Amino acid sequence: MLKMAGNKSYTIVEYFGGDCGYRCGYCKNDEGNFSHGMWSHTMTVQDYQDLIDRGWRRSGKYVYKPKLDKTCCPQYTIRCHALKFQPSKSHKKVLKKISKFISKGELPKGQDDGEPMDSVCDEAGPREPSTVCHSELKCAAIADIQKELPECPAITEVQKEVVDGAPVDSEKSRKDPESVADERTTAAAPKPGMGADPGRPQCRKAKDLRKERRLQKEQIRQHADGDSSIVSPMPPTAAQTKQPKPLEDFINESLPDNSSHCLEAEHSPDGPEVGYGSFHQQYWLDGRIVAVGVIDILPTCVSSVYFYYHPDFASLSLGSYSALREIAFTRQLQKQSPKLSYYYLGFYIHSCPKMRYKGQYRPSDLLCPETYAWVQIEQCLLQLENSRYARFNQDPDAGDPRVLKDVGRALVLYRRAVMPYAAYSRKRKGSSDETEVQQYADLVGQDSAERILLYRA
């Protein structure tokens, strides 16, 4: 579905108004869910980055934006600051549960702790248009047009650029995870801890620490008595500068050596050095695939698309475990691409208690539905307790920085030619689609409307 960003890459979409309501998978309202939708024939990673920063999200090739002021269960885009993330007590509990299972082979009793993933809620996602909007004939025409447009590397459906080895077949792994066992490439599992970290200060004896504190107090007293030779107190001790244990240490501890089981996580392939786009993360237990996650690696974030797992291992809380692994993966990628520092968890749905778990990955922000500014989730929760729909930005003068100013500059694709909508309107005198195009351009924003090609029949 996505394309690598290039100098002459194009996104090609068809837009649907989305005026009709459909069944909500969260509250089960038969006609309470409303969203705008686009069918994406191809899309650059930068265009998708800009779209998700305006509240859009993809399901396969279908890209949708909930109508937050109308839908029964408003869905707000949420992102976690991956570099600042610290696992909570519940996250550490999940990692300990995984560690106990791997080391002793004991599955926890009962079901998981209640961490529904978006992919499990089949009815919660968008309803694709019932019209033949992406028929084989039209797709063939689009393919012909793409051949004539400037070439750029493609990521269609769940496809990506690969340097070493062939990409994973998305359809095959989605329908039958075990069928890809013979096709997988070998990847090193995260190595377990190797003892004390040489990069950290060593533990010091209590006697030495007390002696150092006494010396500090004496120096401070002398300074207070007017001794100018004392410039400043002693630097902080090792105990005072102790940093929280990073997420990676907790993950590695959950993968002990000489255990009853072996759990490996594989990335297909391994990040921006081989291109941005859509990737699989596969979880293998003793050589058997037990879970698969799909992520989009974009210019400033890793976006979680969906995740599914074998029902026999539901009690292991694999959904939470995969999120922690993906946050760690984001931190790893940031070392190669400094701007890539966020982990997007999809939508946060406060009106559905079972979907509030995403707010536990902090620090995190929610996207203001009116100004598209990011606001700390702590501030947003106070508003959402009082109203399902809320404008999070408290500045009354703030507006959409990419507000639509001139629909005539929006690009359209008409009869294999790229042109501004103003030129298209002159060619199609009496055209009645201006309201639809205006709505589309307003939703994607002026900048995106001038880059994305809106297909016109």
Tab-separated table of N, CA, C and O in Angstrom, residues 319-421:
chain	number	residue	atom	x	y	z
A	319	GLY	N	-0.456	-9.371	23.313
A	319	GLY	CA	-0.715	-8.045	22.756
A	319	GLY	C	0.135	-6.986	23.438
A	319	GLY	O	0.786	-6.169	22.778
A	320	SER	N	0.151	-7.003	24.775
A	320	SER	CA	0.984	-6.053	25.514
A	320	SER	C	2.461	-6.323	25.265
A	320	SER	O	3.266	-5.392	25.122
A	321	TYR	N	2.826	-7.592	25.214
A	321	TYR	CA	4.225	-7.939	24.988
A	321	TYR	C	4.701	-7.420	23.636
A	321	TYR	O	5.798	-6.857	23.521
A	322	SER	N	3.871	-7.583	22.608
A	322	SER	CA	4.270	-7.119	21.276
A	322	SER	C	4.411	-5.600	21.244
A	322	SER	O	5.305	-5.071	20.577
A	323	ALA	N	3.537	-4.883	21.961
A	323	ALA	CA	3.645	-3.429	22.001
A	323	ALA	C	4.961	-3.000	22.638
A	323	ALA	O	5.627	-2.064	22.164
A	324	LEU	N	5.362	-3.689	23.708
A	324	LEU	CA	6.635	-3.366	24.353
A	324	LEU	C	7.803	-3.649	23.419
A	324	LEU	O	8.767	-2.871	23.349
A	325	ARG	N	7.718	-4.749	22.682
A	325	ARG	CA	8.779	-5.072	21.715
A	325	ARG	C	8.824	-4.033	20.599
A	325	ARG	O	9.899	-3.658	20.120
A	326	GLU	N	7.657	-3.552	20.173
A	326	GLU	CA	7.620	-2.561	19.097
A	326	GLU	C	8.141	-1.201	19.565
A	326	GLU	O	8.746	-0.462	18.788
A	327	ILE	N	7.898	-0.861	20.825
A	327	ILE	CA	8.466	0.371	21.368
A	327	ILE	C	9.992	0.264	21.407
A	327	ILE	O	10.713	1.204	21.030
A	328	ALA	N	10.494	-0.890	21.843
A	328	ALA	CA	11.944	-1.096	21.859
A	328	ALA	C	12.509	-1.040	20.443
A	328	ALA	O	13.608	-0.502	20.213
A	329	PHE	N	11.767	-1.572	19.480
A	329	PHE	CA	12.193	-1.536	18.078
A	329	PHE	C	12.237	-0.093	17.580
A	329	PHE	O	13.155	0.290	16.844
A	330	THR	N	11.262	0.716	17.989
A	330	THR	CA	11.256	2.135	17.612
A	330	THR	C	12.505	2.821	18.141
A	330	THR	O	13.151	3.617	17.438
A	331	ARG	N	12.870	2.543	19.374
A	331	ARG	CA	14.067	3.142	19.972
A	331	ARG	C	15.324	2.710	19.225
A	331	ARG	O	16.267	3.491	19.062
A	332	GLN	N	15.323	1.481	18.762
A	332	GLN	CA	16.465	0.986	17.986
A	332	GLN	C	16.571	1.717	16.654
A	332	GLN	O	17.663	2.124	16.235
A	333	LEU	N	15.425	1.908	15.980
A	333	LEU	CA	15.427	2.587	14.686
A	333	LEU	C	15.822	4.055	14.820
A	333	LEU	O	16.412	4.634	13.907
A	334	GLN	N	15.478	4.667	15.967
A	334	GLN	CA	15.782	6.077	16.149
A	334	GLN	C	17.290	6.340	16.109
A	334	GLN	O	17.729	7.435	15.737
A	335	LYS	N	18.075	5.355	16.476
A	335	LYS	CA	19.524	5.521	16.422
A	335	LYS	C	20.012	5.671	14.986
A	335	LYS	O	21.049	6.282	14.736
A	336	GLN	N	19.266	5.113	14.040
A	336	GLN	CA	19.619	5.219	12.630
A	336	GLN	C	18.944	6.418	11.967
A	336	GLN	O	19.486	7.017	11.047
A	337	SER	N	17.735	6.740	12.425
A	337	SER	CA	16.948	7.829	11.853
A	337	SER	C	16.467	8.726	12.993
A	337	SER	O	15.450	8.447	13.616
A	338	PRO	N	17.201	9.805	13.309
A	338	PRO	CA	16.928	10.611	14.515
A	338	PRO	C	15.507	11.148	14.623
A	338	PRO	O	15.001	11.318	15.738
A	339	LYS	N	14.830	11.417	13.512
A	339	LYS	CA	13.474	11.968	13.569
A	339	LYS	C	12.431	10.921	13.952
A	339	LYS	O	11.314	11.268	14.339
A	340	LEU	N	12.799	9.658	13.841
A	340	LEU	CA	11.855	8.577	14.103
A	340	LEU	C	11.868	8.285	15.610
A	340	LEU	O	12.706	7.527	16.088
A	341	SER	N	10.945	8.885	16.345
A	341	SER	CA	11.013	8.782	17.799
A	341	SER	C	9.668	8.492	18.466
A	341	SER	O	9.586	8.512	19.688
A	342	TYR	N	8.619	8.222	17.679
A	342	TYR	CA	7.295	7.994	18.255
A	342	TYR	C	6.775	6.612	17.882
A	342	TYR	O	7.113	6.056	16.836
A	343	TYR	N	5.924	6.097	18.751
A	343	TYR	CA	5.240	4.826	18.497
A	343	TYR	C	3.746	5.106	18.508
A	343	TYR	O	3.192	5.536	19.524
A	344	TYR	N	3.078	4.888	17.361
A	344	TYR	CA	1.648	5.140	17.234
A	344	TYR	C	0.887	3.845	17.498
A	344	TYR	O	1.144	2.832	16.862
A	345	LEU	N	-0.062	3.927	18.435
A	345	LEU	CA	-0.831	2.744	18.817
A	345	LEU	C	-2.182	2.683	18.119
A	345	LEU	O	-3.053	1.901	18.512
A	346	GLY	N	-2.406	3.495	17.116
A	346	GLY	CA	-3.700	3.509	16.432
A	346	GLY	C	-4.631	4.500	17.085
A	346	GLY	O	-4.312	5.683	17.225
A	347	PHE	N	-5.809	4.035	17.514
A	347	PHE	CA	-6.815	4.904	18.114
A	347	PHE	C	-7.012	4.601	19.598
A	347	PHE	O	-7.037	3.440	20.007
A	348	TYR	N	-7.198	5.669	20.357
A	348	TYR	CA	-7.570	5.561	21.767
A	348	TYR	C	-9.065	5.837	21.864
A	348	TYR	O	-9.548	6.859	21.376
A	349	ILE	N	-9.812	4.924	22.482
A	349	ILE	CA	-11.271	5.037	22.562
A	349	ILE	C	-11.664	5.079	24.034
A	349	ILE	O	-11.801	4.044	24.688
A	350	HIS	N	-11.839	6.265	24.565
A	350	HIS	CA	-12.109	6.430	25.987
A	350	HIS	C	-13.508	5.931	26.348
A	350	HIS	O	-13.721	5.454	27.470
A	351	SER	N	-14.450	6.032	25.423
A	351	SER	CA	-15.824	5.614	25.712
A	351	SER	C	-15.965	4.102	25.804
A	351	SER	O	-16.994	3.601	26.239
A	352	CYS	N	-14.930	3.370	25.392
A	352	CYS	CA	-14.933	1.910	25.487
A	352	CYS	C	-13.882	1.505	26.518
A	352	CYS	O	-12.675	1.549	26.230
A	353	PRO	N	-14.283	1.137	27.743
A	353	PRO	CA	-13.311	0.832	28.807
A	353	PRO	C	-12.262	-0.201	28.409
A	353	PRO	O	-11.107	-0.100	28.833
A	354	LYS	N	-12.644	-1.174	27.585
A	354	LYS	CA	-11.690	-2.211	27.202
A	354	LYS	C	-10.586	-1.684	26.287
A	354	LYS	O	-9.570	-2.361	26.107
A	355	MET	N	-10.793	-0.510	25.699
A	355	MET	CA	-9.802	0.044	24.781
A	355	MET	C	-8.970	1.156	25.416
A	355	MET	O	-8.211	1.833	24.735
A	356	ARG	N	-9.122	1.334	26.725
A	356	ARG	CA	-8.347	2.390	27.395
A	356	ARG	C	-6.923	1.954	27.723
A	356	ARG	O	-6.123	2.766	28.179
A	357	TYR	N	-6.621	0.676	27.503
A	357	TYR	CA	-5.293	0.178	27.855
A	357	TYR	C	-4.187	0.904	27.096
A	357	TYR	O	-3.041	0.982	27.563
A	358	LYS	N	-4.500	1.453	25.927
A	358	LYS	CA	-3.470	2.143	25.146
A	358	LYS	C	-2.944	3.380	25.869
A	358	LYS	O	-1.813	3.809	25.630
A	359	GLY	N	-3.769	3.943	26.738
A	359	GLY	CA	-3.343	5.114	27.479
A	359	GLY	C	-2.318	4.803	28.552
A	359	GLY	O	-1.793	5.726	29.191
A	360	GLN	N	-2.003	3.521	28.766
A	360	GLN	CA	-1.032	3.135	29.787
A	360	GLN	C	0.406	3.204	29.279
A	360	GLN	O	1.343	3.071	30.073
A	361	TYR	N	0.572	3.411	27.974
A	361	TYR	CA	1.918	3.507	27.415
A	361	TYR	C	2.314	4.980	27.404
A	361	TYR	O	2.001	5.719	26.466
A	362	ARG	N	2.988	5.409	28.467
A	362	ARG	CA	3.263	6.833	28.654
A	362	ARG	C	4.761	7.096	28.732
A	362	ARG	O	5.526	6.195	29.055
A	363	PRO	N	5.144	8.365	28.411
A	363	PRO	CA	4.287	9.514	28.106
A	363	PRO	C	3.676	9.400	26.716
A	363	PRO	O	4.309	8.911	25.780
A	364	SER	N	2.439	9.859	26.610
A	364	SER	CA	1.741	9.779	25.334
A	364	SER	C	0.875	11.007	25.124
A	364	SER	O	0.583	11.754	26.056
A	365	ASP	N	0.481	11.201	23.865
A	365	ASP	CA	-0.330	12.349	23.462
A	365	ASP	C	-1.539	11.874	22.676
A	365	ASP	O	-1.501	10.815	22.031
A	366	LEU	N	-2.597	12.675	22.708
A	366	LEU	CA	-3.741	12.484	21.820
A	366	LEU	C	-3.782	13.645	20.838
A	366	LEU	O	-3.353	14.757	21.139
A	367	LEU	N	-4.317	13.368	19.658
A	367	LEU	CA	-4.379	14.366	18.591
A	367	LEU	C	-5.666	15.170	18.702
A	367	LEU	O	-6.759	14.600	18.729
A	368	CYS	N	-5.535	16.495	18.765
A	368	CYS	CA	-6.715	17.359	18.813
A	368	CYS	C	-7.468	17.247	17.491
A	368	CYS	O	-6.873	17.435	16.429
A	369	PRO	N	-8.757	16.946	17.496
A	369	PRO	CA	-9.499	16.734	16.251
A	369	PRO	C	-9.787	18.016	15.470
A	369	PRO	O	-10.272	17.936	14.348
A	370	GLU	N	-9.494	19.177	16.036
A	370	GLU	CA	-9.795	20.439	15.354
A	370	GLU	C	-8.546	21.197	14.919
A	370	GLU	O	-8.529	21.808	13.849
A	371	THR	N	-7.495	21.144	15.742
A	371	THR	CA	-6.273	21.873	15.391
A	371	THR	C	-5.135	20.944	14.993
A	371	THR	O	-4.093	21.413	14.538
A	372	TYR	N	-5.315	19.647	15.188
A	372	TYR	CA	-4.306	18.631	14.876
A	372	TYR	C	-2.999	18.892	15.623
A	372	TYR	O	-1.911	18.612	15.114
A	373	ALA	N	-3.128	19.417	16.822
A	373	ALA	CA	-1.988	19.573	17.720
A	373	ALA	C	-1.970	18.396	18.690
A	373	ALA	O	-3.021	17.857	19.045
A	374	TRP	N	-0.784	18.005	19.119
A	374	TRP	CA	-0.654	16.908	20.071
A	374	TRP	C	-0.746	17.456	21.494
A	374	TRP	O	-0.080	18.441	21.837
A	375	VAL	N	-1.568	16.809	22.313
A	375	VAL	CA	-1.801	17.254	23.684
A	375	VAL	C	-1.555	16.080	24.624
A	375	VAL	O	-1.985	14.952	24.338
A	376	GLN	N	-0.873	16.333	25.754
A	376	GLN	CA	-0.590	15.273	26.714
A	376	GLN	C	-1.887	14.591	27.149
A	376	GLN	O	-2.882	15.253	27.440
A	377	ILE	N	-1.837	13.275	27.219
A	377	ILE	CA	-3.056	12.509	27.470
A	377	ILE	C	-3.664	12.839	28.831
A	377	ILE	O	-4.888	12.796	28.993
A	378	GLU	N	-2.841	13.202	29.807
A	378	GLU	CA	-3.371	13.527	31.126
A	378	GLU	C	-4.371	14.685	31.049
A	378	GLU	O	-5.392	14.688	31.751
A	379	GLN	N	-4.076	15.679	30.204
A	379	GLN	CA	-4.994	16.810	30.043
A	379	GLN	C	-6.268	16.397	29.311
A	379	GLN	O	-7.358	16.888	29.607
A	380	CYS	N	-6.131	15.475	28.361
A	380	CYS	CA	-7.272	15.063	27.548
A	380	CYS	C	-8.272	14.221	28.340
A	380	CYS	O	-9.482	14.318	28.123
A	381	LEU	N	-7.766	13.396	29.247
A	381	LEU	CA	-8.643	12.490	29.971
A	381	LEU	C	-9.666	13.241	30.813
A	381	LEU	O	-10.807	12.792	30.964
A	382	LEU	N	-9.282	14.384	31.355
A	382	LEU	CA	-10.219	15.178	32.141
A	382	LEU	C	-11.403	15.620	31.287
A	382	LEU	O	-12.554	15.619	31.740
A	383	GLN	N	-11.145	15.982	30.048
A	383	GLN	CA	-12.219	16.404	29.151
A	383	GLN	C	-13.073	15.230	28.703
A	383	GLN	O	-14.292	15.341	28.600
A	384	LEU	N	-12.418	14.093	28.436
A	384	LEU	CA	-13.156	12.932	27.940
A	384	LEU	C	-14.045	12.308	29.007
A	384	LEU	O	-14.981	11.576	28.680
A	385	GLU	N	-13.766	12.569	30.261
A	385	GLU	CA	-14.646	12.093	31.323
A	385	GLU	C	-15.993	12.816	31.283
A	385	GLU	O	-17.010	12.278	31.717
A	386	ASN	N	-15.998	14.030	30.748
A	386	ASN	CA	-17.216	14.845	30.704
A	386	ASN	C	-17.917	14.804	29.353
A	386	ASN	O	-19.113	15.072	29.266
A	387	SER	N	-17.169	14.494	28.304
A	387	SER	CA	-17.761	14.516	26.969
A	387	SER	C	-17.035	13.538	26.061
A	387	SER	O	-15.797	13.453	26.094
A	388	ARG	N	-17.770	12.785	25.264
A	388	ARG	CA	-17.140	11.830	24.348
A	388	ARG	C	-16.312	12.547	23.290
A	388	ARG	O	-15.248	12.069	22.897
A	389	TYR	N	-16.827	13.687	22.833
A	389	TYR	CA	-16.074	14.465	21.849
A	389	TYR	C	-15.476	15.678	22.544
A	389	TYR	O	-16.151	16.355	23.328
A	390	ALA	N	-14.206	15.958	22.257
A	390	ALA	CA	-13.556	17.088	22.909
A	390	ALA	C	-12.501	17.679	21.989
A	390	ALA	O	-11.824	16.965	21.235
A	391	ARG	N	-12.382	19.001	22.065
A	391	ARG	CA	-11.267	19.704	21.432
A	391	ARG	C	-10.187	19.824	22.509
A	391	ARG	O	-10.365	20.484	23.516
A	392	PHE	N	-9.048	19.199	22.295
A	392	PHE	CA	-8.027	19.137	23.323
A	392	PHE	C	-7.187	20.414	23.422
A	392	PHE	O	-6.709	20.755	24.497
A	393	ASN	N	-6.988	21.069	22.306
A	393	ASN	CA	-6.189	22.292	22.312
A	393	ASN	C	-6.940	23.398	23.056
A	393	ASN	O	-8.034	23.791	22.666
A	394	GLN	N	-6.347	23.903	24.132
A	394	GLN	CA	-7.017	24.887	24.974
A	394	GLN	C	-6.866	26.317	24.473
A	394	GLN	O	-7.472	27.233	25.035
A	395	ASP	N	-6.067	26.519	23.442
A	395	ASP	CA	-5.909	27.853	22.867
A	395	ASP	C	-7.103	28.148	21.970
A	395	ASP	O	-7.254	27.541	20.904
A	396	PRO	N	-7.976	29.077	22.357
A	396	PRO	CA	-9.182	29.347	21.547
A	396	PRO	C	-8.873	29.943	20.180
A	396	PRO	O	-9.711	29.877	19.275
A	397	ASP	N	-7.695	30.518	20.028
A	397	ASP	CA	-7.331	31.141	18.751
A	397	ASP	C	-6.610	30.178	17.811
A	397	ASP	O	-6.358	30.517	16.654
A	398	ALA	N	-6.260	28.998	18.308
A	398	ALA	CA	-5.526	28.034	17.482
A	398	ALA	C	-6.454	27.421	16.440
A	398	ALA	O	-7.636	27.185	16.690
A	399	GLY	N	-5.902	27.169	15.270
A	399	GLY	CA	-6.665	26.548	14.195
A	399	GLY	C	-5.835	25.510	13.480
A	399	GLY	O	-4.735	25.152	13.914
A	400	ASP	N	-6.341	25.000	12.389
A	400	ASP	CA	-5.662	23.999	11.582
A	400	ASP	C	-4.551	24.687	10.778
A	400	ASP	O	-4.835	25.514	9.912
A	401	PRO	N	-3.281	24.380	11.018
A	401	PRO	CA	-2.198	25.034	10.278
A	401	PRO	C	-2.171	24.668	8.803
A	401	PRO	O	-1.548	25.378	8.007
A	402	ARG	N	-2.833	23.594	8.435
A	402	ARG	CA	-2.867	23.171	7.027
A	402	ARG	C	-4.281	23.269	6.469
A	402	ARG	O	-4.681	22.486	5.614
A	403	VAL	N	-5.009	24.239	6.958
A	403	VAL	CA	-6.388	24.416	6.522
A	403	VAL	C	-6.445	24.629	5.011
A	403	VAL	O	-5.539	25.238	4.417
A	404	LEU	N	-7.498	24.132	4.397
A	404	LEU	CA	-7.661	24.286	2.962
A	404	LEU	C	-7.888	25.752	2.602
A	404	LEU	O	-8.754	26.410	3.173
A	405	LYS	N	-7.083	26.263	1.677
A	405	LYS	CA	-7.199	27.654	1.247
A	405	LYS	C	-7.659	27.778	-0.193
A	405	LYS	O	-8.357	28.726	-0.542
A	406	ASP	N	-7.253	26.835	-1.026
A	406	ASP	CA	-7.608	26.921	-2.448
A	406	ASP	C	-7.787	25.514	-2.992
A	406	ASP	O	-6.811	24.814	-3.267
A	407	VAL	N	-9.038	25.077	-3.145
A	407	VAL	CA	-9.303	23.745	-3.665
A	407	VAL	C	-8.852	23.612	-5.110
A	407	VAL	O	-8.581	22.506	-5.589
A	408	GLY	N	-8.734	24.714	-5.796
A	408	GLY	CA	-8.307	24.661	-7.192
A	408	GLY	C	-6.897	24.133	-7.364
A	408	GLY	O	-6.550	23.649	-8.445
A	409	ARG	N	-6.078	24.221	-6.310
A	409	ARG	CA	-4.695	23.735	-6.416
A	409	ARG	C	-4.579	22.247	-6.075
A	409	ARG	O	-3.496	21.673	-6.203
A	410	ALA	N	-5.661	21.643	-5.613
A	410	ALA	CA	-5.626	20.204	-5.337
A	410	ALA	C	-5.370	19.437	-6.628
A	410	ALA	O	-5.932	19.759	-7.676
A	411	LEU	N	-4.526	18.421	-6.559
A	411	LEU	CA	-4.178	17.663	-7.756
A	411	LEU	C	-5.175	16.530	-7.994
A	411	LEU	O	-5.623	15.869	-7.052
A	412	VAL	N	-5.514	16.310	-9.248
A	412	VAL	CA	-6.369	15.192	-9.626
A	412	VAL	C	-5.701	14.422	-10.755
A	412	VAL	O	-4.832	14.946	-11.466
A	413	LEU	N	-6.105	13.167	-10.871
A	413	LEU	CA	-5.626	12.316	-11.958
A	413	LEU	C	-6.810	12.039	-12.865
A	413	LEU	O	-7.765	11.356	-12.471
A	414	TYR	N	-6.755	12.575	-14.089
A	414	TYR	CA	-7.885	12.475	-15.005
A	414	TYR	C	-7.371	12.100	-16.387
A	414	TYR	O	-6.531	12.796	-16.969
A	415	ARG	N	-7.858	10.971	-16.896
A	415	ARG	CA	-7.467	10.486	-18.224
A	415	ARG	C	-5.950	10.427	-18.378
A	415	ARG	O	-5.373	10.984	-19.315
A	416	ARG	N	-5.306	9.800	-17.386
A	416	ARG	CA	-3.855	9.562	-17.389
A	416	ARG	C	-3.022	10.833	-17.294
A	416	ARG	O	-1.816	10.805	-17.526
A	417	ALA	N	-3.662	11.928	-16.936
A	417	ALA	CA	-2.938	13.191	-16.823
A	417	ALA	C	-3.103	13.766	-15.423
A	417	ALA	O	-4.169	13.666	-14.816
A	418	VAL	N	-2.049	14.348	-14.904
A	418	VAL	CA	-2.070	15.002	-13.597
A	418	VAL	C	-2.297	16.485	-13.805
A	418	VAL	O	-1.602	17.122	-14.608
A	419	MET	N	-3.260	17.044	-13.089
A	419	MET	CA	-3.584	18.465	-13.268
A	419	MET	C	-4.217	19.017	-11.999
A	419	MET	O	-4.769	18.259	-11.191
A	420	PRO	N	-4.149	20.340	-11.807
A	420	PRO	CA	-4.866	20.950	-10.686
A	420	PRO	C	-6.370	20.822	-10.895
A	420	PRO	O	-6.854	20.730	-12.022
A	421	TYR	N	-7.098	20.820	-9.795
A	421	TYR	CA	-8.541	20.678	-9.897
A	421	TYR	C	-9.161	21.826	-10.694
A	421	TYR	O	-10.161	21.627	-11.403
